[in-house]
Amino acid sequence: MVTIKDVARHAGVAPSTVSYVLSGSRKISEETRTAVRAAIEELGYHPRASARTLRRARSEVLVLAVPREPGKYRAVDGRFAIDIGDMARDRGYDLLLMTDPDGVRGLTRVARSGLADGAVLMAVRERDPRIEALRAHGFPTALVGHGEESEGDDPPWVDLDWAAAVSLAVREAVAAGHRRIAFWASADHEFEARNGYALRGLAGAEAAARETGAEVRVRRSTVEPDEARARLVELLTARPRPTALLVQHLIPLPLLLEEIAALGLRVGEDLAVVLVGSLPDEAGALRLPRVELPVGRMAEAAVRLVVEAIENPERPYAERELIAPTLVAGGPPIVPPGG
Amino acid sequence: MVTIKDVARHAGVAPSTVSYVLSGSRKISEETRTAVRAAIEELGYHPRASARTLRRARSEVLVLAVPREPGKYRAVDGRFAIDIGDMARDRGYDLLLMTDPDGVRGLTRVARSGLADGAVLMAVRERDPRIEALRAHGFPTALVGHGEESEGDDPPWVDLDWAAAVSLAVREAVAAGHRRIAFWASADHEFEARNGYALRGLAGAEAAARETGAEVRVRRSTVEPDEARARLVELLTARPRPTALLVQHLIPLPLLLEEIAALGLRVGEDLAVVLVGSLPDEAGALRLPRVELPVGRMAEAAVRLVVEAIENPERPYAERELIAPTLVAGGPPIVPPGG
DNA sequence: ACCGTTCGTCGAATCGATTCGACGAACCAT
DNA sequence: ATGGTTCGTCGAATCGATTCGACGAACGGT
């Protein structure tokens, strides 16, 4: 293992000089600098992360807390992990993936052991114990998604404006001529957990219904396939039949499309389908119009927020970013049959 | 920040004694041990990771190299990341997510800086430069998926037996009475990259066709939606029409199902559909029979292999795990119409 | 020629945990 | 009582990089 001493010896200088060349924190003559650089290159030297961290009290690592209900996996979590990894790297941080189902223990360990400098928390629940634990340690934190009720001293967060997202989808459908709209909301268990996106999406649908005067029939999704089919059939066979279907819970989408076809309805002709909160690429192949979940922008914001908290430890928790939704066209138009 | 000295002072012992209580590497009297434990508990002490790593030359961290073609995201990568994180934690390791598109640079840095003790590489390509770089540093490595041609001195790897997986699907279909089978293979770009799973899946289909005497028509998938639709239509409208469709490239599955419905075919009645290599839950809602990609078992094996390499640095690269496929029933039977 | 700067580099202390050798106390055998 | 063990604990060295104070050389001003 090649250390800073080896580099120093090889370049004929003191270890401290090598360190100054690396950090640029003191002036070093051009001559010495090139000699040191050459030695570093030649020996393939990389500073030992642990030694640097020990001395600087900074690890240049972020931890991403991915929620784990054992056996359950949400595709969106993996997607966020990858994108947040990209963003962290852009800012010079590495990313530690924390999949501990009991997030508090793992995060406490990481915080107190100095393994990471800050945390990004996903799938934040109401009164999330992880937030309290990290705040108690004064550990810089940013949240992806926010709870139902955000108090003033919560960590900074970023989220899609879910109410606006669903509302946008409704208003677009209305603008295209639809009058009877079906909304396939988040799943039962998401409402039970009082997840912010579920509650806000529903609120957005109701608000848009009031504002536009359109009829919006709501049905919650479920993870139980047969039950999901039954609910969809009920939703789509109501008289008069809805001409547009807005889908927020995308997990059973293939099943929904299958059932729509089984009912003899053609997507885009008899029934307009709009996805809300889809990943940028998952529905790409389907070419359905959609309000995308801007994973990249959210990842960028989350990393920026936590890095700012790391670098300005004084600053009180304040920032929040509510991202405005945008509709992506795709496939057949949203126009209702005969409209 | 509470250090080992604080704990020692609080318990009235020397720092070294605290360390021995923690590691158990020397005998400590019951009395002292409980006193130290109490002090640790009371002060909320966690050993500083950097100090421990510096001294022990072990970080207890694994790095997962996720392949990144910028802008492209494969759901399976995120899934593996989460599962490998779980498995690493079970063995006492944390997981660092390395999303550097140029894997070599990032991995070299992690290896030489001692940030991690070992690496798991995903989406290994033929003659992958990352493998060579890590071997040059003597860095313990395990692969998820293996290239077309595995040489004797490759790092240990784990993979699903893709040839057997597709072959199994074919033979099950034949056993159920199908004689004309369509195989929706991996996508064009996967064949061009000579990905092992693409090549082996195809080989499995051909072998099974020979063995069973059934007619297996093969079509490669593509990421271009319109083209994919066209190829599927061509595949399914051939005369005589195939009665079973085996799908290995699952990305456009919603699109395929949509198109099948558009052709007026009912899945499970006019056309049996079997998925090969699906994630355990992604197709759950659809209840189609499938040969699952055993992500959990593969993650377990990958972590086990790299940890073994870390703990027995002498042992030459040798292990490989080829996982036998299993068919999971689901939904309607595979029987052909009128069969 | 002398004194005060400035410049570039060095030496040593430091971060916090681990680990080896040593040391005192207690114990046993003679 | 003495010498040899065993047991439990301690002190100090160590891992490798950073950073502060200091120091010698070069330089400019008078």
XYZ file of C-alpha atoms (C1' of nucleotides) in Angstrom, chain A residues 13-14 16-17 20 26-29 32 54-55, chain C residues 6-17:
24
model
C 10.022 16.337 -0.078
C 8.237 16.133 3.268
C 3.286 17.717 4.565
C 4.397 19.185 1.284
C -0.263 20.841 0.471
C -0.517 26.562 0.852
C 1.606 27.929 -1.888
C 4.033 25.413 -3.340
C 6.613 26.204 -6.005
C 7.994 21.025 -6.338
C -10.183 10.869 10.867
C -8.195 14.050 10.658
C 8.111 37.189 2.106
C 8.295 32.622 0.284
C 8.552 27.716 0.325
C 9.225 23.825 2.995
C 9.664 21.052 7.068
C 8.763 18.778 11.683
C 5.681 17.538 14.994
C 1.265 17.244 17.038
C -3.162 15.495 16.165
C -7.497 12.825 14.925
C -9.522 7.973 17.639
C -9.274 3.179 17.934
